[in-house]
Coordinates of C-alpha atoms and ligand atoms in Angstrom, one line a residue:
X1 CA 58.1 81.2 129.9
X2 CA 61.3 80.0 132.0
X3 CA 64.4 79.0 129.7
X4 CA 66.1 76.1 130.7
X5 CA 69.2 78.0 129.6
X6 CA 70.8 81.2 128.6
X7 CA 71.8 81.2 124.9
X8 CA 74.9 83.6 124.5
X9 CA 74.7 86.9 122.6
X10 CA 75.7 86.8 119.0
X11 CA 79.8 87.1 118.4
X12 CA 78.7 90.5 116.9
X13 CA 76.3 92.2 119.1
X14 CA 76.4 95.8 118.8
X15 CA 77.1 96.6 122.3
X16 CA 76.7 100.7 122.7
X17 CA 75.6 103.5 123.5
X18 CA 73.7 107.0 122.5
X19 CA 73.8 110.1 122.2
X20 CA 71.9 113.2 120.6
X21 CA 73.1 115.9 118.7
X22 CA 71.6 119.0 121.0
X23 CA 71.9 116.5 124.3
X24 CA 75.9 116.5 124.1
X25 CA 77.3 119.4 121.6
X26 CA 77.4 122.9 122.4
X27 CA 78.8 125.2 120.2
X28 CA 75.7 126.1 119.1
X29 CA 76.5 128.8 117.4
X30 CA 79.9 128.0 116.2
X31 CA 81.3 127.0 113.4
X32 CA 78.7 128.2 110.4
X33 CA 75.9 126.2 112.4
X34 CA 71.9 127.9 112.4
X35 CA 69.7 127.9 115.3
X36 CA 67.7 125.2 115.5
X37 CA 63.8 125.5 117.2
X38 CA 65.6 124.6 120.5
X39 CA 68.2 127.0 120.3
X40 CA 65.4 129.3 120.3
X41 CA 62.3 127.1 123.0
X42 CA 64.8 126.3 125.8
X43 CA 65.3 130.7 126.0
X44 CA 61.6 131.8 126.4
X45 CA 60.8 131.6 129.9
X46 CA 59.4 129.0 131.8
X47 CA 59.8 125.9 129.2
X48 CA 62.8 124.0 130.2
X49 CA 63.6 123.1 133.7
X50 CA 65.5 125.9 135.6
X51 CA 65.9 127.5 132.3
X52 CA 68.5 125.4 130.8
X53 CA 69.6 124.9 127.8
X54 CA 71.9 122.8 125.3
X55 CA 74.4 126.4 124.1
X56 CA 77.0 124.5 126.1
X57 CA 75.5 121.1 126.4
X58 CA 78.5 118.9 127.8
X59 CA 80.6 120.0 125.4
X60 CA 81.0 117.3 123.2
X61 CA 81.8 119.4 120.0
X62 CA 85.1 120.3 121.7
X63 CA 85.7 117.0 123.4
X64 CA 85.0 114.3 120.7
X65 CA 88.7 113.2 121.1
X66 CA 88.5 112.9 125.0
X67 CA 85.0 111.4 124.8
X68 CA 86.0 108.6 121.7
X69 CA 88.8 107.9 124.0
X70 CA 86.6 107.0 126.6
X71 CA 84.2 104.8 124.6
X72 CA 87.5 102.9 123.1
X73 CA 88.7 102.4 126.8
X74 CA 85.1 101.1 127.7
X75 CA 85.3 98.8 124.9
X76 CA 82.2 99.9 123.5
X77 CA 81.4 98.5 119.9
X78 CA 78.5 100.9 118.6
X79 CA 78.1 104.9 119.5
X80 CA 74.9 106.2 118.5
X81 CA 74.6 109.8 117.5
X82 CA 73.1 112.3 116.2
X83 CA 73.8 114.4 113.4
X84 CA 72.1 118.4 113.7
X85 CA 70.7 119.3 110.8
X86 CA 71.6 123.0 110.7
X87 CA 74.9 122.2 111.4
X88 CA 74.5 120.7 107.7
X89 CA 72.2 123.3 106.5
X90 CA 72.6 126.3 108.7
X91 CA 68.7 127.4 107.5
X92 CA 67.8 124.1 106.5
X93 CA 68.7 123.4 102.7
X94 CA 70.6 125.6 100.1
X95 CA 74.5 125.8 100.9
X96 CA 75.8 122.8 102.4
X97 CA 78.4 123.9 105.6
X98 CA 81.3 121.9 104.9
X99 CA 82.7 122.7 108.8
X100 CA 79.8 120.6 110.1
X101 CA 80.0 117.8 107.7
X102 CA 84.0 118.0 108.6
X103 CA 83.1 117.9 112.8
X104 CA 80.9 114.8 112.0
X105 CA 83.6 113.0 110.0
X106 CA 86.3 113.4 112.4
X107 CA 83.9 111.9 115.1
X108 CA 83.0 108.9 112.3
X109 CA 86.8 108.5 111.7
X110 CA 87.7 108.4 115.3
X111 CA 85.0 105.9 115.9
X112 CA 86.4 103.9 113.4
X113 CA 89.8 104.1 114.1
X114 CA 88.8 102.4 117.7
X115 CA 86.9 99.9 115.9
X116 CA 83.5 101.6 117.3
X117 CA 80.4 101.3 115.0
X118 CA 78.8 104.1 114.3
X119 CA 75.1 104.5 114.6
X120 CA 74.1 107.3 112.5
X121 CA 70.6 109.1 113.6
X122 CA 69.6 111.6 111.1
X123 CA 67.3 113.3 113.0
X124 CA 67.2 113.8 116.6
X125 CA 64.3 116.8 117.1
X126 CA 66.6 119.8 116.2
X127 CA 65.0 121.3 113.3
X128 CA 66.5 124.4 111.4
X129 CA 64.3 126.8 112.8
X130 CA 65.0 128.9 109.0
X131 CA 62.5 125.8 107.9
X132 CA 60.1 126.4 111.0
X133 CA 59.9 130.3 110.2
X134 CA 59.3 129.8 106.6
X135 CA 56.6 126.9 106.2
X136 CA 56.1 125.7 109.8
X137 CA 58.2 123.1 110.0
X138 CA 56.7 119.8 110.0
X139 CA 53.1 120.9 108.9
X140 CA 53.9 121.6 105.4
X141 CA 54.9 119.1 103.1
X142 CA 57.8 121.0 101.8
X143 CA 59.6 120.2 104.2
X144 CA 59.7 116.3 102.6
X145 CA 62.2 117.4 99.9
X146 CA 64.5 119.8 102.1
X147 CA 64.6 116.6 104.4
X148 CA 65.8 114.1 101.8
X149 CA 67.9 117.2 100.6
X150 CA 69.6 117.1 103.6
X151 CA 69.9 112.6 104.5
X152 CA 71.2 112.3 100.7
X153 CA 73.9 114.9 101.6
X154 CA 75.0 113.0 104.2
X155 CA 74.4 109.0 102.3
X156 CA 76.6 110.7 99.7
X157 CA 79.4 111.8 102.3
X158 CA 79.4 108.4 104.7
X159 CA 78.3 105.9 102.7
X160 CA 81.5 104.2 102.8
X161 CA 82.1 104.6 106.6
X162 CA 78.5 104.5 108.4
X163 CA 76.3 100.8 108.0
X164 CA 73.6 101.5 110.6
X165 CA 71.6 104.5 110.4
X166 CA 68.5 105.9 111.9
X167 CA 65.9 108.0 110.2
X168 CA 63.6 110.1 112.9
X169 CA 64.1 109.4 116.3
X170 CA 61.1 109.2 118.4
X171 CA 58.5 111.1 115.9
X172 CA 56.0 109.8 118.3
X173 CA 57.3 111.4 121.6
X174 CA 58.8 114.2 120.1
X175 CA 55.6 115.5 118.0
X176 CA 53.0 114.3 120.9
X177 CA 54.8 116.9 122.6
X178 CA 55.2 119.2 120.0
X179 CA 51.7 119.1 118.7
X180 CA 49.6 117.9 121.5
X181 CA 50.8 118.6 125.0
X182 CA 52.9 122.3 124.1
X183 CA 56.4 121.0 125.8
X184 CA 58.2 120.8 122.7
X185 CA 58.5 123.4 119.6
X186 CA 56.5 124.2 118.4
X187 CA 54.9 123.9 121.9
X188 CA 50.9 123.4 119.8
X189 CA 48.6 122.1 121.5
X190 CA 45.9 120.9 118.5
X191 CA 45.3 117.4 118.4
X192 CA 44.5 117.7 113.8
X193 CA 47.6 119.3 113.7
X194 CA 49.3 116.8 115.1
X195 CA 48.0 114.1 113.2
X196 CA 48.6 116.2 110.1
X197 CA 52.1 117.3 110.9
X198 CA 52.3 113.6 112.2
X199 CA 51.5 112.1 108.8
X200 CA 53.7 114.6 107.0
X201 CA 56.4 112.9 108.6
X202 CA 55.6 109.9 108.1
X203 CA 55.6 110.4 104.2
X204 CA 59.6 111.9 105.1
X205 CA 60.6 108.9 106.3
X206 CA 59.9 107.0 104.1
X207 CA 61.2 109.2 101.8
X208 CA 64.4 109.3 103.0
X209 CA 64.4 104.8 103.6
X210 CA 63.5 104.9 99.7
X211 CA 66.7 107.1 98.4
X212 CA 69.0 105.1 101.2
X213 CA 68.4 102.1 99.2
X214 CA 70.3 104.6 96.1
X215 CA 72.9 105.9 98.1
X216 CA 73.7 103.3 100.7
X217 CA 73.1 100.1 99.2
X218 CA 74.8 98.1 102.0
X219 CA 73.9 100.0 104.9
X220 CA 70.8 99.5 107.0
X221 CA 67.7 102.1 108.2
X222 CA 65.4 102.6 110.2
X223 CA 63.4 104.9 112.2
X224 CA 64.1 105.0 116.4
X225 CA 60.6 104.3 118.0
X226 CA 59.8 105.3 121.6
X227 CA 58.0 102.0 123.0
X228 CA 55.5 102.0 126.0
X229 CA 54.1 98.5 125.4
X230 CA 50.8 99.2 127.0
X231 CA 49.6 96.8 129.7
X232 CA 45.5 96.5 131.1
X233 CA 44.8 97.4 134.4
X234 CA 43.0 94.1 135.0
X235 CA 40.9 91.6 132.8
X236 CA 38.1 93.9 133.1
X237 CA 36.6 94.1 129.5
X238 CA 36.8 97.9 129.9
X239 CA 39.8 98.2 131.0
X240 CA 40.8 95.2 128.0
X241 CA 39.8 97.2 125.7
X242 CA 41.2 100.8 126.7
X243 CA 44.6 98.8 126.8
X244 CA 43.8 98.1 122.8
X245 CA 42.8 101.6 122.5
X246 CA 46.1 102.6 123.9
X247 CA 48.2 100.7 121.9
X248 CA 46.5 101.4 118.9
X249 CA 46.8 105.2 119.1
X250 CA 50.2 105.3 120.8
X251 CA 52.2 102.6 119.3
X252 CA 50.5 100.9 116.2
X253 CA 49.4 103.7 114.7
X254 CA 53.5 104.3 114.3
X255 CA 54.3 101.3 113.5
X256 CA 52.0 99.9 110.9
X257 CA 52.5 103.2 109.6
X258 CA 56.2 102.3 109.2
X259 CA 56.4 98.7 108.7
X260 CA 53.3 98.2 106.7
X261 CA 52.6 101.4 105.1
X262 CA 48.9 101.6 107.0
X263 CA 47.1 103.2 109.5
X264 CA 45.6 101.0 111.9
X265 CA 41.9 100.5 111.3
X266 CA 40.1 101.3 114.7
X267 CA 42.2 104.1 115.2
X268 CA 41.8 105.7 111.8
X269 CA 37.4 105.5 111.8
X270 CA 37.5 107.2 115.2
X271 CA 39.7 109.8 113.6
X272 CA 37.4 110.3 110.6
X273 CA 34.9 110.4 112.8
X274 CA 36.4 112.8 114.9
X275 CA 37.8 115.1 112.2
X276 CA 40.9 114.7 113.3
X277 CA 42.4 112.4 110.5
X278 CA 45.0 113.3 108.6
X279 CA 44.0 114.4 105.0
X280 CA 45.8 111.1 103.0
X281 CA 46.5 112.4 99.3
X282 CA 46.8 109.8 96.4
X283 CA 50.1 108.3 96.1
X284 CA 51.3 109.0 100.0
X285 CA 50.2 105.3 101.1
X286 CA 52.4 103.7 98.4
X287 CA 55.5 106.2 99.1
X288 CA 55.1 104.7 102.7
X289 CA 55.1 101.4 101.2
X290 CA 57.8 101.8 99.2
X291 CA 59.8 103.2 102.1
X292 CA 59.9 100.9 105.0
X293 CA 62.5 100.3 107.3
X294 CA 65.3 97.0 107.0
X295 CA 65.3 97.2 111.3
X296 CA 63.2 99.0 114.2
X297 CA 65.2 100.7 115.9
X298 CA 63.4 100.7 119.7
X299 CA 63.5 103.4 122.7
X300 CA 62.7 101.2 125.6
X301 CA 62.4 103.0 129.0
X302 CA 58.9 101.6 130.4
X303 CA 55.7 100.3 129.9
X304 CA 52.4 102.1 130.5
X305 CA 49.2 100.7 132.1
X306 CA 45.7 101.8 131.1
X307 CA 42.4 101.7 132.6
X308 CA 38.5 102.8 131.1
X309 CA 38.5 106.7 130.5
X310 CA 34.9 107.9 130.2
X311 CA 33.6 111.0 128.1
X312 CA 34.5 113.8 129.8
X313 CA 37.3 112.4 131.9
X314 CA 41.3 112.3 132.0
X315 CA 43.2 114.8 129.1
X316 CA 46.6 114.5 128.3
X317 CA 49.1 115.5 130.8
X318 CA 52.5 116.5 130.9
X319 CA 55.3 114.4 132.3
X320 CA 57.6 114.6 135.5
X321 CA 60.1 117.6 135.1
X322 CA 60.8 117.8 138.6
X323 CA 62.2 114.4 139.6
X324 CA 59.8 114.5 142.7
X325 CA 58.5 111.7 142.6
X326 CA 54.6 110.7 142.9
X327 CA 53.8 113.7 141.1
X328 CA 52.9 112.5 137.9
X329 CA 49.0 112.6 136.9
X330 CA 46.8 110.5 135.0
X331 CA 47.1 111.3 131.4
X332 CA 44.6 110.0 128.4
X333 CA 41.9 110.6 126.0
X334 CA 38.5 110.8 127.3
X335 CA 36.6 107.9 125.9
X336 CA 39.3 105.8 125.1
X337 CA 42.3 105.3 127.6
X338 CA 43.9 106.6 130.4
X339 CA 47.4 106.1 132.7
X340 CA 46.7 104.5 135.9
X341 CA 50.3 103.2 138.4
X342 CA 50.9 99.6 138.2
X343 CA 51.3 98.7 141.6
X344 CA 53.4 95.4 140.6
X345 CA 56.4 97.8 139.6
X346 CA 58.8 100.2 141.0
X347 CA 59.5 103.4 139.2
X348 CA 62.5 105.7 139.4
X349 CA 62.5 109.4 140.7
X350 CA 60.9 110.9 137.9
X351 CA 57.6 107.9 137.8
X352 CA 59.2 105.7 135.7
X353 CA 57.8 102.2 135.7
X354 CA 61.3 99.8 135.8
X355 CA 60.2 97.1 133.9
X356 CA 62.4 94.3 132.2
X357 CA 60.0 91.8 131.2
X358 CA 58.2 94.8 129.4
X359 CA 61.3 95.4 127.4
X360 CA 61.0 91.4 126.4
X361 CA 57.6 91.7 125.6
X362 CA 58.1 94.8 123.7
X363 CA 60.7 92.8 121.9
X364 CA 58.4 90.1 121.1
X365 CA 55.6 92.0 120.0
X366 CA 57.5 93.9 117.6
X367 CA 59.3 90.8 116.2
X368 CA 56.4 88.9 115.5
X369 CA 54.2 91.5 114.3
X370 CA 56.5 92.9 112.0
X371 CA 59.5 90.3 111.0
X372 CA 61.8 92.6 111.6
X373 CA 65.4 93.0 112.7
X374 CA 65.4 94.7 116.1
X375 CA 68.3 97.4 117.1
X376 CA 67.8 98.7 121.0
X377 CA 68.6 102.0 120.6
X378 CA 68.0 103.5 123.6
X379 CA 67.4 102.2 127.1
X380 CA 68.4 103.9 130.6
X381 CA 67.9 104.8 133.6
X382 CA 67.5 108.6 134.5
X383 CA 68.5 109.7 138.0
X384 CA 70.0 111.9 140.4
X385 CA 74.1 110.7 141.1
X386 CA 76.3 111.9 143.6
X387 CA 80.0 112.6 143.2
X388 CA 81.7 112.1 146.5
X389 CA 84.0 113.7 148.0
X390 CA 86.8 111.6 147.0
X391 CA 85.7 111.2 142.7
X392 CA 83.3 108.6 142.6
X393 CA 80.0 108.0 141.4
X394 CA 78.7 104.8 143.0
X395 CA 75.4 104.4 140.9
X396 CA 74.9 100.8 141.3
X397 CA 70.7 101.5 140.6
X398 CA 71.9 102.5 137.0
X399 CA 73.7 98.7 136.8
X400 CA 70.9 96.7 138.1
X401 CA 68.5 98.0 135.9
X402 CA 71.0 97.7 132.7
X403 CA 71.6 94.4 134.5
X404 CA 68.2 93.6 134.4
X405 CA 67.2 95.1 131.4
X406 CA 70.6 93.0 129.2
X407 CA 68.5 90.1 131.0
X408 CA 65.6 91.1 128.8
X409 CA 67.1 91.2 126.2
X410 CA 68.9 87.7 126.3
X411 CA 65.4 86.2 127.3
X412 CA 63.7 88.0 123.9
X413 CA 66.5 86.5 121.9
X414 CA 65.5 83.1 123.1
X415 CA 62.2 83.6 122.2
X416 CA 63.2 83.7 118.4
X417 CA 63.4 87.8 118.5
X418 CA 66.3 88.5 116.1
X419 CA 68.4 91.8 118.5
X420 CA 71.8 93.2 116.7
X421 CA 72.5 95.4 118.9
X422 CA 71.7 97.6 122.5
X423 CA 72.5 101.0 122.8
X424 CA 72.8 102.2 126.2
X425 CA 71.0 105.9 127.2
X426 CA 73.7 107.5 127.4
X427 CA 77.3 107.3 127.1
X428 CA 78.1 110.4 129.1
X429 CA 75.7 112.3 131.2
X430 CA 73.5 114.8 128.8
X431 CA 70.9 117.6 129.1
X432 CA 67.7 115.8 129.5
X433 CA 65.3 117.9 126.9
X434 CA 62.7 119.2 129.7
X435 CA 64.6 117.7 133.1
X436 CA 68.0 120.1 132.9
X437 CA 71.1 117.9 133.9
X438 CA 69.6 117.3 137.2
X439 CA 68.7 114.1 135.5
X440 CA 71.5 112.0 134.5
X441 CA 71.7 109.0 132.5
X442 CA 75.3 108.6 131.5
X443 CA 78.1 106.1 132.4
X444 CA 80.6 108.9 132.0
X445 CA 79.6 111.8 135.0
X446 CA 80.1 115.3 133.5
X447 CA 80.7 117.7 136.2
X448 CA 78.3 120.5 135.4
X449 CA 74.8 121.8 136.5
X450 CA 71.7 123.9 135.5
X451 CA 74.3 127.1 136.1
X452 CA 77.6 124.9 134.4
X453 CA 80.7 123.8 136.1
X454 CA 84.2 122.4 135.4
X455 CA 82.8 119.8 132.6
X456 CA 85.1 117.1 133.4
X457 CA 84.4 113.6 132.6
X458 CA 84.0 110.9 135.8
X459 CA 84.0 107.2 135.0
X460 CA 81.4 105.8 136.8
X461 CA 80.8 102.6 138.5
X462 CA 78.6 101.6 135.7
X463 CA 81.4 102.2 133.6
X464 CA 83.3 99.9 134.5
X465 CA 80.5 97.5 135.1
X466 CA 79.3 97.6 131.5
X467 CA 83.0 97.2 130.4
X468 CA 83.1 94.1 131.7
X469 CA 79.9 92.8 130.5
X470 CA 81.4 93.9 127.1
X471 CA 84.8 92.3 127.6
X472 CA 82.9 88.9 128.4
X473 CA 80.6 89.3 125.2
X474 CA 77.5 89.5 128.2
X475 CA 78.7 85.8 129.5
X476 CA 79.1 87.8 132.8
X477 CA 75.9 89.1 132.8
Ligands
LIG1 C1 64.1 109.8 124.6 C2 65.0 110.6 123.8 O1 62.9 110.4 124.7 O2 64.5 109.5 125.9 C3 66.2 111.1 124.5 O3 65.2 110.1 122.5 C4 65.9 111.4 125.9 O4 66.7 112.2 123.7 C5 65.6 110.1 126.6 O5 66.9 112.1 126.6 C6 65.2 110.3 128.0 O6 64.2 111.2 128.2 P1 64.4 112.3 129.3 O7 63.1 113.1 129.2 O8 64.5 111.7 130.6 O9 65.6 113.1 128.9

């Protein structure tokens, strides 16, 4: 569908851009905070590329002033970040540390003194690793109350100052990994403890959206989804109906489970008769009713395409750590799906398929499936930058896909999708969880590598590119 013209972005578009908490921080161990299950994965060997880790991160916990001055130079209007839990709770609930509420409200103040938004995620994968010793994290249902324990500490302290908030950010990639592939902690590779752990936190989610409506009556939540709107290989009816398999069991069976407090039917019989369903206890559909989210908050990086998997054939695989690229593999579920390339798209170093229109259709599927509100929270491009020898980092691949991608966007708004807001991946350049900080994804360039460096902040090309685009309220786009 070709527009005849561009309808402008809203007066109050969120424009911004994300962070997370273990991505940017450091001072892990400062300040009353407890380890977290990555303080402890990225130090056993072998896990993280070239061993790194987040104990210095970019520093961000020192530099919050430096770094907000940046954003308010930018002109950015909405910072997404992430708040670490056992910063809060150094072993996950009991006595509240009052230095890391205090760090998080002197970043929330200086946002708002610049007139930045802030985008509040309340969890961004660092779990107290106190809760992960004791119960096991995610597979026990205790952890429901130490989790709304924790958000209502935080509703209570920035209720007045924080509107948008996130719940869990990418449950789906982050316990896929977790529970099914090994990469994350608790690095489990059991596909009926993942769907268990997996419906666990569903049930804290909503949770956590029911007592918002208490605490933060004004505000809005939701949960930050990773999308791969999956495409068919061809019009083959095999390969039509792995593409349904693949959307059901990677992305619906998410969403409904947010936005419509279901499982999605196909998906759930071949579970049951897998015996891999989750066990669903009287009362835990309603909670999950009762706790849906006012906005989706989306993770758009790529789509995936999928062709017929037979019994027997392509298991899941992990993903590109290397950034050499062509060296991803076929991942899937025998019997239902697998990942084949789509040779109608370019992908970045890491296998990446760049895809704008599948951010629009993303945006459209969501919309009309669910009526909801959309927020972009992330979207990126991950790549190796240069600094040359005289300062500069000319990363004009980073612009045309934002470029492209801001396109998207403005094209899914004309098709009746209702977008308040884009949040950039990332503001400045972070540790990629399982790519070190070969991979970078920030406007700001933050001198430092696997080993560490100087730390000092670069404005990129992009930088000043998305400035612009800002200043003009996208008209330059
Ligand atoms: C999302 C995460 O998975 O994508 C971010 O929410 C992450 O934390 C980003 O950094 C990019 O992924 P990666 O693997 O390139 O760092």
């Amino acid at each position: 569908m070709h527009h005849p013209k561009f309808n402008d972005f809203p007066a109050d578009f969120l424009w911004g851009a994300a962070s997370a908490a273990y991505q940017v921080e450091g001072a892990w161990n400062e300040d009353g905070k407890g380890p977290s299950v990555w303080d402890l994965f990225t130090k056993l060997p072998g896990k993280t590329f070239e061993g790194s880790n987040g104990d210095v991160a970019v520093d961000h916990y020192h530099r919050v002033e430096e770094d907000v001055a940046l954003m308010a130079e930018m002109g950015l209007k909405a910072y997404r970040f992430s708040v670490s839990w056992p910063r809060i709770f150094p072993s996950g609930r009991g006595e509240v540390n009052e230095a890391g509420l205090a760090f998080y409200e002197r970043l929330i103040d200086a946002l708002l003194a610049h007139g930045i938004e802030p985008v509040l995620t309340l969890y961004h994968w660092d779990l107290p690793q106190a809760l992960q010793d004791e119960y096991g994290g995610w597979e026990d249902r205790r952890i429901i109350d130490d989790f709304e324990h924790y958000c209502v500490t935080l509703y209570q302290r920035f209720a007045g100052k924080v509107k948008y908030w996130v719940s869990l950010n990418e449950q789906n990639y982050n316990l896929t990994n977790a529970y099914q592939l090994g990469t994350h902690p608790p690095a489990v590779q059991d596909r009926k403890r993942f769907f268990a752990a997996n419906h666990i936190a569903f049930l804290a989610n909503a949770r956590v959206i029911k007592a918002f409506r208490q605490h933060v009556p004004n505000g809005l939540i939701g949960p930050s989804f990773a999308y791969s709107p999956a495409y068919p290989a061809s019009c083959a009816p095999s390969d039509m109906l792995a593409f349904e398999n693949a959307e059901e069991f990677t992305n619906l069976w998410w969403l409904d489970a947010y936005c419509f407090g279901r499982y999605p039917q196909a998906a759930l019989a071949y579970l049951r008769e897998t015996g891999e369903a989750p066990e669903i206890l009287p009362g835990d559909l309603e909670l999950l009713r009762e706790g849906t989210p006012d906005y989706i908050g989306v993770n758009y990086y790529y789509t995936l395409t999928f062709t017929d998997n037979p019994l027997g054939g392509q298991t899941m695989q992990r993903i590109n750590t290397t950034g050499q690229k062509g060296t991803t593999p076929s991942s899937g579920v025998p019997g239902l799906y697998k990942t084949t390339p789509n040779p109608h798209l370019e992908t970045s170093n890491w296998d990446w398929a760049i895809d704008p229109t599948g951010m629009r259709i993303a945006l459209r599927r969501l919309s009309s499936r669910y009526g909801l509100p959309l927020m972009i929270t992330e979207n990126g491009l991950g790549e190796f930058d240069k600094l040359t020898a005289d300062g500069r980092v000319q990363d004009d691949y980073r612009i045309a896909y934002l470029h492209s991608h801001l396109k998207a966007c403005q094209e899914a708004m004309q098709d009746g999708v209702e977008l308040i807001g884009y949040c950039a991946w990332s503001f400045t350049d972070i540790l990629s969880w399982l790519n070190g900080y070969q991979k970078r994804y920030g406007f700001v360039y933050v001198e430092r590598d696997e080993q560490g460096g100087s730390l000092r902040r670069i404005k990129k090309e992009s930088f000043h590119w998305y400035s612009q685009v800002i200043a003009s309220g996208g008209k330059t786009l």
